[in-house]
PDB file of C-alpha atoms and ligand atoms in Angstrom:
ATOM      1  CA  MET L   1       7.811 -25.701 -44.088  1.00 71.00           C
ATOM      2  CA  ALA L   2      10.115 -25.684 -41.028  1.00 81.00           C
ATOM      3  CA  THR L   3       9.545 -22.881 -38.540  1.00 93.00           C
ATOM      4  CA  LEU L   4      12.414 -20.587 -37.708  1.00 97.00           C
ATOM      5  CA  SER L   5      10.507 -18.427 -35.215  1.00 97.00           C
ATOM      6  CA  GLY L   6      11.128 -18.574 -31.504  1.00 96.00           C
ATOM      7  CA  ALA L   7      12.580 -16.880 -28.440  1.00 97.00           C
ATOM      8  CA  VAL L   8      16.240 -15.846 -28.404  1.00 98.00           C
ATOM      9  CA  GLY L   9      17.770 -14.122 -25.395  1.00 98.00           C
ATOM     10  CA  GLY L  10      14.514 -12.605 -24.169  1.00 98.00           C
ATOM     11  CA  LEU L  11      13.221 -11.546 -27.612  1.00 98.00           C
ATOM     12  CA  VAL L  12      10.658 -13.328 -29.751  1.00 98.00           C
ATOM     13  CA  LEU L  13      11.992 -13.424 -33.313  1.00 98.00           C
ATOM     14  CA  ARG L  14      10.458 -14.489 -36.631  1.00 98.00           C
ATOM     15  CA  ASN L  15      13.808 -16.066 -37.464  1.00 98.00           C
ATOM     16  CA  PRO L  16      17.198 -16.278 -35.719  1.00 98.00           C
ATOM     17  CA  VAL L  17      19.215 -14.491 -38.434  1.00 98.00           C
ATOM     18  CA  MET L  18      20.181 -10.987 -37.253  1.00 98.00           C
ATOM     19  CA  LEU L  19      22.007  -7.968 -38.567  1.00 97.00           C
ATOM     20  CA  ALA L  20      25.293  -7.728 -36.602  1.00 97.00           C
ATOM     21  CA  ALA L  21      26.400  -4.524 -34.895  1.00 97.00           C
ATOM     22  CA  GLY L  22      28.453  -2.076 -36.887  1.00 86.00           C
ATOM     23  CA  ILE L  23      27.358  -3.120 -40.346  1.00 75.00           C
ATOM     24  CA  LEU L  24      24.741  -0.794 -41.843  1.00 81.00           C
ATOM     25  CA  GLY L  25      23.602   0.069 -38.328  1.00 79.00           C
ATOM     26  CA  THR L  26      24.461   3.756 -38.332  1.00 88.00           C
ATOM     27  CA  THR L  27      21.169   5.020 -39.689  1.00 94.00           C
ATOM     28  CA  GLY L  28      17.571   4.117 -39.000  1.00 96.00           C
ATOM     29  CA  SER L  29      16.871   3.755 -42.711  1.00 96.00           C
ATOM     30  CA  SER L  30      19.598   1.132 -43.272  1.00 96.00           C
ATOM     31  CA  LEU L  31      18.457  -0.769 -40.170  1.00 97.00           C
ATOM     32  CA  ARG L  32      14.869  -0.642 -41.427  1.00 97.00           C
ATOM     33  CA  ARG L  33      16.026  -1.901 -44.822  1.00 97.00           C
ATOM     34  CA  ALA L  34      17.786  -4.890 -43.218  1.00 97.00           C
ATOM     35  CA  ALA L  35      14.587  -5.634 -41.282  1.00 98.00           C
ATOM     36  CA  ARG L  36      12.464  -5.422 -44.423  1.00 98.00           C
ATOM     37  CA  ALA L  37      14.956  -7.676 -46.230  1.00 97.00           C
ATOM     38  CA  GLY L  38      14.209 -10.437 -43.721  1.00 98.00           C
ATOM     39  CA  ALA L  39      16.476 -10.055 -40.662  1.00 98.00           C
ATOM     40  CA  GLY L  40      14.970 -11.494 -37.480  1.00 98.00           C
ATOM     41  CA  CYS L  41      16.196  -8.437 -35.581  1.00 98.00           C
ATOM     42  CA  VAL L  42      18.691  -5.667 -36.195  1.00 98.00           C
ATOM     43  CA  VAL L  43      21.592  -4.445 -34.056  1.00 98.00           C
ATOM     44  CA  THR L  44      22.694  -0.817 -34.303  1.00 98.00           C
ATOM     45  CA  LYS L  45      26.242   0.426 -34.609  1.00 97.00           C
ATOM     46  CA  SER L  46      27.715   0.942 -31.136  1.00 98.00           C
ATOM     47  CA  VAL L  47      26.849   4.231 -29.460  1.00 98.00           C
ATOM     48  CA  GLY L  48      28.453   5.747 -26.380  1.00 98.00           C
ATOM     49  CA  ALA L  49      28.058   8.660 -24.006  1.00 98.00           C
ATOM     50  CA  SER L  50      29.779  11.363 -26.090  1.00 98.00           C
ATOM     51  CA  PRO L  51      30.196  12.001 -29.812  1.00 98.00           C
ATOM     52  CA  ARG L  52      33.394  10.423 -31.239  1.00 97.00           C
ATOM     53  CA  GLU L  53      34.975  10.888 -34.630  1.00 96.00           C
ATOM     54  CA  GLY L  54      36.783   7.561 -34.544  1.00 96.00           C
ATOM     55  CA  HIS L  55      40.280   6.757 -35.757  1.00 97.00           C
ATOM     56  CA  PRO L  56      42.057   8.499 -38.639  1.00 97.00           C
ATOM     57  CA  GLY L  57      41.854   6.702 -41.995  1.00 96.00           C
ATOM     58  CA  PRO L  58      42.279   4.360 -43.624  1.00 97.00           C
ATOM     59  CA  VAL L  59      39.824   2.636 -41.307  1.00 97.00           C
ATOM     60  CA  VAL L  60      39.211  -0.541 -43.340  1.00 97.00           C
ATOM     61  CA  VAL L  61      41.529  -2.808 -45.328  1.00 97.00           C
ATOM     62  CA  GLN L  62      40.627  -5.930 -47.278  1.00 97.00           C
ATOM     63  CA  VAL L  63      42.823  -8.966 -46.549  1.00 97.00           C
ATOM     64  CA  GLU L  64      42.687 -12.665 -47.430  1.00 96.00           C
ATOM     65  CA  GLY L  65      39.475 -14.034 -45.946  1.00 96.00           C
ATOM     66  CA  GLY L  66      37.975 -10.808 -44.715  1.00 96.00           C
ATOM     67  CA  LEU L  67      38.339  -7.218 -43.614  1.00 96.00           C
ATOM     68  CA  ILE L  68      40.317  -5.493 -40.896  1.00 97.00           C
ATOM     69  CA  ASN L  69      38.531  -2.428 -39.521  1.00 97.00           C
ATOM     70  CA  ALA L  70      39.744   0.195 -37.106  1.00 97.00           C
ATOM     71  CA  MET L  71      36.746   2.492 -37.077  1.00 96.00           C
ATOM     72  CA  GLY L  72      37.416   3.564 -33.484  1.00 97.00           C
ATOM     73  CA  LEU L  73      33.789   3.579 -32.330  1.00 97.00           C
ATOM     74  CA  PRO L  74      32.667   6.712 -34.227  1.00 97.00           C
ATOM     75  CA  ASN L  75      29.168   7.673 -33.109  1.00 96.00           C
ATOM     76  CA  PRO L  76      26.963  10.706 -32.484  1.00 97.00           C
ATOM     77  CA  SER L  77      26.354   9.853 -28.758  1.00 98.00           C
ATOM     78  CA  TYR L  78      23.195   8.238 -27.458  1.00 98.00           C
ATOM     79  CA  LYS L  79      21.790  11.740 -26.983  1.00 98.00           C
ATOM     80  CA  ASN L  80      21.495  12.043 -30.765  1.00 97.00           C
ATOM     81  CA  PHE L  81      20.546   8.487 -31.667  1.00 97.00           C
ATOM     82  CA  GLN L  82      16.973   7.788 -30.511  1.00 98.00           C
ATOM     83  CA  GLU L  83      15.406   8.908 -33.780  1.00 98.00           C
ATOM     84  CA  GLU L  84      17.461   6.288 -35.683  1.00 97.00           C
ATOM     85  CA  ILE L  85      16.095   3.555 -33.399  1.00 98.00           C
ATOM     86  CA  ASP L  86      12.560   4.867 -33.866  1.00 98.00           C
ATOM     87  CA  LEU L  87      12.980   4.814 -37.652  1.00 98.00           C
ATOM     88  CA  ALA L  88      14.496   1.318 -37.531  1.00 98.00           C
ATOM     89  CA  ARG L  89      11.420   0.098 -35.633  1.00 98.00           C
ATOM     90  CA  GLN L  90       9.332   0.755 -38.728  1.00 98.00           C
ATOM     91  CA  GLY L  91      10.981  -2.409 -40.080  1.00 98.00           C
ATOM     92  CA  GLY L  92       8.722  -4.398 -37.738  1.00 98.00           C
ATOM     93  CA  VAL L  93      11.404  -6.413 -35.910  1.00 98.00           C
ATOM     94  CA  PRO L  94      13.117  -5.807 -32.550  1.00 98.00           C
ATOM     95  CA  VAL L  95      15.862  -3.184 -32.559  1.00 98.00           C
ATOM     96  CA  VAL L  96      18.883  -4.010 -30.399  1.00 98.00           C
ATOM     97  CA  ALA L  97      21.027  -1.035 -29.372  1.00 98.00           C
ATOM     98  CA  SER L  98      24.742  -1.814 -29.260  1.00 98.00           C
ATOM     99  CA  ILE L  99      26.290   0.396 -26.595  1.00 98.00           C
ATOM    100  CA  PHE L 100      29.724   0.997 -25.115  1.00 98.00           C
ATOM    101  CA  GLY L 101      31.157   2.851 -22.138  1.00 98.00           C
ATOM    102  CA  ASP L 102      34.228   3.008 -19.926  1.00 98.00           C
ATOM    103  CA  GLY L 103      32.666   1.277 -16.915  1.00 98.00           C
ATOM    104  CA  PRO L 104      29.395   0.397 -15.157  1.00 98.00           C
ATOM    105  CA  GLU L 105      28.195   3.996 -14.667  1.00 98.00           C
ATOM    106  CA  GLU L 106      28.748   5.071 -18.258  1.00 98.00           C
ATOM    107  CA  PHE L 107      27.179   1.895 -19.665  1.00 98.00           C
ATOM    108  CA  ALA L 108      24.150   2.409 -17.407  1.00 98.00           C
ATOM    109  CA  GLU L 109      23.878   6.075 -18.427  1.00 98.00           C
ATOM    110  CA  VAL L 110      23.827   5.168 -22.140  1.00 98.00           C
ATOM    111  CA  ALA L 111      21.361   2.314 -21.689  1.00 98.00           C
ATOM    112  CA  SER L 112      18.940   4.332 -19.595  1.00 98.00           C
ATOM    113  CA  GLY L 113      19.099   7.179 -22.112  1.00 98.00           C
ATOM    114  CA  LEU L 114      17.820   5.032 -24.981  1.00 98.00           C
ATOM    115  CA  ASP L 115      14.506   3.340 -25.685  1.00 98.00           C
ATOM    116  CA  ALA L 116      15.421   0.060 -27.458  1.00 98.00           C
ATOM    117  CA  ASP L 117      14.010  -3.481 -27.446  1.00 98.00           C
ATOM    118  CA  CYS L 118      17.268  -4.947 -26.134  1.00 98.00           C
ATOM    119  CA  PHE L 119      20.830  -3.831 -25.411  1.00 98.00           C
ATOM    120  CA  GLU L 120      24.003  -5.480 -26.664  1.00 98.00           C
ATOM    121  CA  LEU L 121      26.989  -4.458 -24.531  1.00 98.00           C
ATOM    122  CA  ASN L 122      30.116  -3.964 -26.619  1.00 98.00           C
ATOM    123  CA  LEU L 123      32.784  -5.288 -24.275  1.00 98.00           C
ATOM    124  CA  SER L 124      34.867  -6.519 -27.156  1.00 98.00           C
ATOM    125  CA  CYS L 125      35.899  -3.865 -29.718  1.00 98.00           C
ATOM    126  CA  PRO L 126      39.662  -4.582 -30.026  1.00 97.00           C
ATOM    127  CA  HIS L 127      40.849  -1.144 -31.116  1.00 97.00           C
ATOM    128  CA  ALA L 128      39.465   1.601 -28.841  1.00 96.00           C
ATOM    129  CA  GLU L 129      41.451   2.774 -25.856  1.00 96.00           C
ATOM    130  CA  ARG L 130      39.549   2.513 -22.523  1.00 97.00           C
ATOM    131  CA  TYR L 131      36.613   0.721 -24.177  1.00 98.00           C
ATOM    132  CA  GLY L 132      35.631  -2.646 -25.601  1.00 98.00           C
ATOM    133  CA  SER L 133      38.086  -5.458 -25.008  1.00 97.00           C
ATOM    134  CA  GLU L 134      40.386  -3.241 -22.921  1.00 97.00           C
ATOM    135  CA  ILE L 135      37.822  -3.562 -20.149  1.00 98.00           C
ATOM    136  CA  GLY L 136      35.931  -6.590 -21.467  1.00 98.00           C
ATOM    137  CA  CYS L 137      38.894  -8.964 -21.170  1.00 98.00           C
ATOM    138  CA  GLU L 138      38.498  -8.896 -17.368  1.00 98.00           C
ATOM    139  CA  PRO L 139      35.653 -11.098 -16.020  1.00 98.00           C
ATOM    140  CA  SER L 140      34.942  -8.867 -13.017  1.00 98.00           C
ATOM    141  CA  ASN L 141      34.376  -5.869 -15.331  1.00 98.00           C
ATOM    142  CA  VAL L 142      32.045  -7.926 -17.532  1.00 98.00           C
ATOM    143  CA  GLU L 143      30.023  -8.994 -14.503  1.00 98.00           C
ATOM    144  CA  ASP L 144      29.817  -5.506 -12.939  1.00 98.00           C
ATOM    145  CA  ILE L 145      28.908  -3.767 -16.194  1.00 98.00           C
ATOM    146  CA  THR L 146      26.269  -6.355 -17.083  1.00 98.00           C
ATOM    147  CA  ARG L 147      24.722  -6.048 -13.621  1.00 98.00           C
ATOM    148  CA  ALA L 148      24.701  -2.244 -13.777  1.00 98.00           C
ATOM    149  CA  VAL L 149      22.915  -2.214 -17.144  1.00 98.00           C
ATOM    150  CA  LYS L 150      20.442  -4.892 -16.045  1.00 98.00           C
ATOM    151  CA  LYS L 151      19.536  -2.692 -13.065  1.00 98.00           C
ATOM    152  CA  SER L 152      18.975   0.354 -15.241  1.00 98.00           C
ATOM    153  CA  VAL L 153      16.720  -1.089 -17.982  1.00 98.00           C
ATOM    154  CA  ASP L 154      13.778  -3.468 -18.170  1.00 98.00           C
ATOM    155  CA  VAL L 155      14.555  -5.050 -21.549  1.00 98.00           C
ATOM    156  CA  PRO L 156      16.908  -7.977 -22.322  1.00 98.00           C
ATOM    157  CA  VAL L 157      20.657  -7.405 -22.134  1.00 99.00           C
ATOM    158  CA  TRP L 158      23.125  -9.282 -24.346  1.00 99.00           C
ATOM    159  CA  VAL L 159      26.895  -9.172 -23.871  1.00 99.00           C
ATOM    160  CA  LYS L 160      29.202  -9.312 -26.887  1.00 98.00           C
ATOM    161  CA  LEU L 161      32.425 -11.056 -25.940  1.00 98.00           C
ATOM    162  CA  THR L 162      35.991 -10.714 -27.157  1.00 98.00           C
ATOM    163  CA  PRO L 163      37.831 -13.733 -28.576  1.00 98.00           C
ATOM    164  CA  ASN L 164      41.165 -12.015 -27.846  1.00 97.00           C
ATOM    165  CA  VAL L 165      41.613 -13.837 -24.540  1.00 98.00           C
ATOM    166  CA  ALA L 166      42.852 -17.242 -23.433  1.00 97.00           C
ATOM    167  CA  ASP L 167      39.501 -18.223 -21.903  1.00 98.00           C
ATOM    168  CA  ILE L 168      36.313 -16.787 -23.421  1.00 98.00           C
ATOM    169  CA  VAL L 169      34.176 -19.105 -21.275  1.00 98.00           C
ATOM    170  CA  SER L 170      35.223 -17.221 -18.122  1.00 98.00           C
ATOM    171  CA  LEU L 171      33.878 -14.034 -19.737  1.00 98.00           C
ATOM    172  CA  GLY L 172      30.636 -15.775 -20.652  1.00 98.00           C
ATOM    173  CA  LYS L 173      30.216 -17.015 -17.092  1.00 98.00           C
ATOM    174  CA  ALA L 174      30.839 -13.488 -15.785  1.00 98.00           C
ATOM    175  CA  ALA L 175      28.135 -12.103 -18.102  1.00 98.00           C
ATOM    176  CA  GLN L 176      25.776 -14.822 -16.903  1.00 98.00           C
ATOM    177  CA  ARG L 177      26.501 -13.991 -13.239  1.00 98.00           C
ATOM    178  CA  GLY L 178      25.783 -10.337 -14.031  1.00 98.00           C
ATOM    179  CA  GLY L 179      22.333 -11.299 -15.317  1.00 98.00           C
ATOM    180  CA  ALA L 180      22.847 -11.318 -19.100  1.00 98.00           C
ATOM    181  CA  ASN L 181      19.956 -12.712 -21.151  1.00 98.00           C
ATOM    182  CA  ALA L 182      22.418 -13.950 -23.799  1.00 98.00           C
ATOM    183  CA  VAL L 183      26.038 -13.715 -24.832  1.00 98.00           C
ATOM    184  CA  VAL L 184      27.118 -12.882 -28.361  1.00 98.00           C
ATOM    185  CA  ALA L 185      30.326 -14.476 -29.646  1.00 98.00           C
ATOM    186  CA  ILE L 186      32.552 -13.282 -31.198  1.00 98.00           C
ATOM    187  CA  ASN L 187      33.718  -9.763 -31.936  1.00 98.00           C
ATOM    188  CA  THR L 188      36.661  -9.274 -34.287  1.00 98.00           C
ATOM    189  CA  LEU L 189      40.150 -10.703 -33.830  1.00 98.00           C
ATOM    190  CA  LYS L 190      42.877  -8.129 -33.205  1.00 98.00           C
ATOM    191  CA  ALA L 191      44.856  -7.906 -36.444  1.00 98.00           C
ATOM    192  CA  MET L 192      47.018  -5.733 -38.712  1.00 98.00           C
ATOM    193  CA  ALA L 193      48.247  -5.442 -42.289  1.00 98.00           C
ATOM    194  CA  ILE L 194      51.459  -3.803 -43.575  1.00 98.00           C
ATOM    195  CA  ASP L 195      52.051  -2.237 -46.990  1.00 98.00           C
ATOM    196  CA  VAL L 196      55.284  -3.801 -48.269  1.00 98.00           C
ATOM    197  CA  GLU L 197      56.069  -0.819 -50.521  1.00 98.00           C
ATOM    198  CA  THR L 198      55.849   1.852 -47.843  1.00 97.00           C
ATOM    199  CA  GLY L 199      56.844  -0.549 -45.089  1.00 98.00           C
ATOM    200  CA  ARG L 200      54.120   0.980 -42.917  1.00 98.00           C
ATOM    201  CA  PRO L 201      50.929  -0.368 -41.314  1.00 98.00           C
ATOM    202  CA  ILE L 202      47.992   0.297 -43.657  1.00 98.00           C
ATOM    203  CA  LEU L 203      45.373   1.314 -41.094  1.00 98.00           C
ATOM    204  CA  GLY L 204      45.508   4.783 -39.581  1.00 98.00           C
ATOM    205  CA  ASN L 205      45.278   3.155 -36.141  1.00 98.00           C
ATOM    206  CA  ARG L 206      47.950   0.554 -37.179  1.00 98.00           C
ATOM    207  CA  PHE L 207      45.879  -2.367 -35.873  1.00 98.00           C
ATOM    208  CA  GLY L 208      42.191  -3.218 -35.984  1.00 98.00           C
ATOM    209  CA  GLY L 209      39.771  -6.143 -35.882  1.00 98.00           C
ATOM    210  CA  LEU L 210      39.567  -8.967 -38.439  1.00 97.00           C
ATOM    211  CA  SER L 211      36.096 -10.094 -39.545  1.00 96.00           C
ATOM    212  CA  GLY L 212      34.813 -12.321 -42.353  1.00 96.00           C
ATOM    213  CA  PRO L 213      35.250 -15.970 -43.361  1.00 96.00           C
ATOM    214  CA  ALA L 214      38.763 -16.199 -41.888  1.00 97.00           C
ATOM    215  CA  ILE L 215      37.396 -15.986 -38.335  1.00 98.00           C
ATOM    216  CA  LYS L 216      34.484 -18.424 -38.709  1.00 98.00           C
ATOM    217  CA  PRO L 217      36.337 -21.484 -37.313  1.00 98.00           C
ATOM    218  CA  VAL L 218      37.371 -19.429 -34.266  1.00 98.00           C
ATOM    219  CA  ALA L 219      33.775 -18.297 -33.763  1.00 98.00           C
ATOM    220  CA  ILE L 220      32.459 -21.856 -34.122  1.00 98.00           C
ATOM    221  CA  ARG L 221      34.866 -23.096 -31.465  1.00 98.00           C
ATOM    222  CA  CYS L 222      33.938 -20.256 -29.078  1.00 98.00           C
ATOM    223  CA  VAL L 223      30.196 -20.883 -29.534  1.00 98.00           C
ATOM    224  CA  PHE L 224      30.727 -24.625 -29.035  1.00 98.00           C
ATOM    225  CA  ASP L 225      32.584 -24.065 -25.743  1.00 98.00           C
ATOM    226  CA  LEU L 226      30.306 -21.292 -24.465  1.00 98.00           C
ATOM    227  CA  SER L 227      27.074 -23.140 -25.184  1.00 98.00           C
ATOM    228  CA  ALA L 228      28.382 -26.211 -23.357  1.00 97.00           C
ATOM    229  CA  ALA L 229      29.288 -24.163 -20.285  1.00 98.00           C
ATOM    230  CA  LEU L 230      26.470 -21.608 -20.002  1.00 98.00           C
ATOM    231  CA  GLU L 231      22.788 -21.722 -19.220  1.00 98.00           C
ATOM    232  CA  VAL L 232      22.043 -18.485 -21.075  1.00 98.00           C
ATOM    233  CA  PRO L 233      21.717 -18.607 -24.875  1.00 98.00           C
ATOM    234  CA  VAL L 234      24.700 -18.010 -27.128  1.00 98.00           C
ATOM    235  CA  ILE L 235      24.323 -15.980 -30.317  1.00 98.00           C
ATOM    236  CA  GLY L 236      26.984 -16.789 -32.902  1.00 98.00           C
ATOM    237  CA  VAL L 237      28.685 -14.214 -35.107  1.00 98.00           C
ATOM    238  CA  GLY L 238      31.867 -14.281 -37.159  1.00 98.00           C
ATOM    239  CA  GLY L 239      32.245 -15.080 -40.828  1.00 97.00           C
ATOM    240  CA  ILE L 240      28.687 -16.197 -41.559  1.00 97.00           C
ATOM    241  CA  SER L 241      27.973 -15.714 -45.256  1.00 96.00           C
ATOM    242  CA  SER L 242      25.726 -18.656 -46.231  1.00 97.00           C
ATOM    243  CA  TRP L 243      22.986 -20.889 -44.809  1.00 98.00           C
ATOM    244  CA  GLU L 244      25.618 -23.608 -44.375  1.00 98.00           C
ATOM    245  CA  ASP L 245      27.645 -21.287 -42.123  1.00 98.00           C
ATOM    246  CA  ALA L 246      24.502 -20.485 -40.122  1.00 98.00           C
ATOM    247  CA  ALA L 247      23.662 -24.192 -39.794  1.00 98.00           C
ATOM    248  CA  GLU L 248      27.215 -24.915 -38.617  1.00 98.00           C
ATOM    249  CA  MET L 249      26.921 -22.206 -35.961  1.00 98.00           C
ATOM    250  CA  ILE L 250      23.582 -23.615 -34.763  1.00 98.00           C
ATOM    251  CA  LEU L 251      25.026 -27.156 -34.700  1.00 98.00           C
ATOM    252  CA  ALA L 252      27.772 -25.737 -32.453  1.00 98.00           C
ATOM    253  CA  GLY L 253      25.068 -24.522 -30.055  1.00 98.00           C
ATOM    254  CA  ALA L 254      24.000 -21.047 -31.188  1.00 98.00           C
ATOM    255  CA  GLN L 255      20.379 -19.993 -30.633  1.00 98.00           C
ATOM    256  CA  GLY L 256      20.755 -17.175 -33.120  1.00 98.00           C
ATOM    257  CA  VAL L 257      23.300 -15.976 -35.653  1.00 98.00           C
ATOM    258  CA  GLN L 258      24.406 -12.529 -36.721  1.00 98.00           C
ATOM    259  CA  VAL L 259      25.565 -11.537 -40.176  1.00 97.00           C
ATOM    260  CA  GLY L 260      28.068  -8.703 -40.618  1.00 93.00           C
ATOM    261  CA  THR L 261      30.824  -8.576 -43.212  1.00 89.00           C
ATOM    262  CA  ALA L 262      28.787 -10.665 -45.698  1.00 92.00           C
ATOM    263  CA  LEU L 263      26.362  -7.739 -46.019  1.00 92.00           C
ATOM    264  CA  ALA L 264      28.920  -6.335 -48.480  1.00 87.00           C
ATOM    265  CA  GLY L 265      27.173  -8.667 -50.940  1.00 89.00           C
ATOM    266  CA  GLY L 266      23.784  -6.997 -50.349  1.00 93.00           C
ATOM    267  CA  TYR L 267      20.668  -7.288 -48.196  1.00 95.00           C
ATOM    268  CA  GLY L 268      19.558 -10.462 -50.015  1.00 97.00           C
ATOM    269  CA  ILE L 269      21.743 -12.490 -47.635  1.00 97.00           C
ATOM    270  CA  PHE L 270      18.967 -12.602 -44.999  1.00 97.00           C
ATOM    271  CA  GLY L 271      16.469 -14.221 -47.364  1.00 97.00           C
ATOM    272  CA  GLU L 272      19.132 -16.608 -48.716  1.00 97.00           C
ATOM    273  CA  ILE L 273      20.134 -17.805 -45.245  1.00 98.00           C
ATOM    274  CA  THR L 274      16.599 -18.220 -43.892  1.00 98.00           C
ATOM    275  CA  ALA L 275      15.368 -20.024 -47.037  1.00 97.00           C
ATOM    276  CA  GLY L 276      18.423 -22.319 -47.004  1.00 98.00           C
ATOM    277  CA  LEU L 277      17.962 -23.104 -43.296  1.00 98.00           C
ATOM    278  CA  GLU L 278      14.286 -23.951 -43.834  1.00 97.00           C
ATOM    279  CA  ARG L 279      15.110 -26.323 -46.708  1.00 97.00           C
ATOM    280  CA  TYR L 280      17.894 -27.924 -44.662  1.00 98.00           C
ATOM    281  CA  LEU L 281      15.628 -28.559 -41.652  1.00 98.00           C
ATOM    282  CA  VAL L 282      12.967 -30.131 -43.887  1.00 97.00           C
ATOM    283  CA  ARG L 283      15.569 -32.313 -45.662  1.00 97.00           C
ATOM    284  CA  LYS L 284      17.003 -33.463 -42.300  1.00 97.00           C
ATOM    285  CA  GLY L 285      13.565 -33.867 -40.691  1.00 96.00           C
ATOM    286  CA  LEU L 286      14.677 -31.728 -37.749  1.00 96.00           C
ATOM    287  CA  THR L 287      13.333 -28.740 -35.831  1.00 97.00           C
ATOM    288  CA  LEU L 288      15.539 -25.754 -35.160  1.00 97.00           C
ATOM    289  CA  MET L 289      15.681 -26.788 -31.510  1.00 96.00           C
ATOM    290  CA  GLU L 290      16.824 -30.310 -32.429  1.00 97.00           C
ATOM    291  CA  LEU L 291      19.574 -28.861 -34.628  1.00 97.00           C
ATOM    292  CA  ARG L 292      20.858 -26.596 -31.884  1.00 97.00           C
ATOM    293  CA  GLY L 293      24.001 -27.984 -30.284  1.00 97.00           C
ATOM    294  CA  ALA L 294      23.624 -31.342 -32.079  1.00 97.00           C
ATOM    295  CA  ALA L 295      27.359 -31.367 -32.808  1.00 97.00           C
ATOM    296  CA  ARG L 296      27.974 -31.527 -29.066  1.00 89.00           C
ATOM    297  CA  LYS L 297      25.939 -34.663 -28.533  1.00 83.00           C
ATOM    298  CA  THR L 298      27.815 -37.931 -28.393  1.00 68.00           C
ATOM    299  CA  PRO L 299      26.764 -40.402 -31.123  1.00 67.00           C
TER     300      PRO L 299
HETATM  301  C1  SIN Z 301      33.833   0.307 -34.373  1.00 77.94           C
HETATM  302  O1  SIN Z 301      32.760   0.881 -34.532  1.00 77.94           O
HETATM  303  O2  SIN Z 301      34.855   0.930 -34.138  1.00 77.94           O
HETATM  304  C2  SIN Z 301      33.893  -1.204 -34.409  1.00 77.94           C
HETATM  305  C3  SIN Z 301      33.140  -1.768 -33.270  1.00 77.94           C
HETATM  306  C4  SIN Z 301      33.702  -3.065 -32.762  1.00 77.94           C
HETATM  307  O3  SIN Z 301      34.720  -3.569 -33.245  1.00 77.94           O
HETATM  308  O4  SIN Z 301      33.128  -3.590 -31.830  1.00 77.94           O
END
């Protein structure tokens, strides 16, 4: 049996298949369920400094190849979230807190107010004014925010990057300069859908972020480029719904993968992906480390 366990971005994981931020990460019980279903670690929904209701509905629309969401970062504030992390920890795997803020001070405030095993900095949500990609598209912001959080906590810090830029590698390098333990690529692609009968945008916020199979080739390309350019690990996310998708992401250079939209099909996805990866490694006679980035090597 091939081993999937190992270190990823400062955490030791039983396998590299993680629950992505935002999906089923609102409550401790759903995070715990993902952990018990086989996730290597679980990432919470993003939490910020103050409670937010999020955008008016509809907040999700199904389109060809995926979903567009414009949730608008609804959350109860970090001040009301620690008990969800504590409950999630009963799942027996590391709990990564996804956090957002409007700059270095707010990010540091949120991080130092939570006890989590790792922080994932949401510098990439494409539909929240003053947050996410509005600040995370600028390398100097990414570097300053990463450094501020690193100074305020003593657990690993991951930075989730936006693909809605011309050069994602410059953002990855900024996160690395700021001291990130890993970068996570990619968040959703800015997108919209229009109802042809009403002639109006479907989402309450008009635009949102596209996730699901449609964005997988974009994510693969970003992971390929980032892992070639960075020393810190890259965690791949975007459209992974099978072990083949996970293997493709690892071949591109990912040290771990996150599963989001595919959770719509149920928690069994974690077991399916890890079992498929194990069989694939045995069939190929490779270790996970040998698989990683193999697509980048010249023949
Ligand atoms: C949300 O909670 O609004 C989505 C988060 C994201 O796109 O990063």
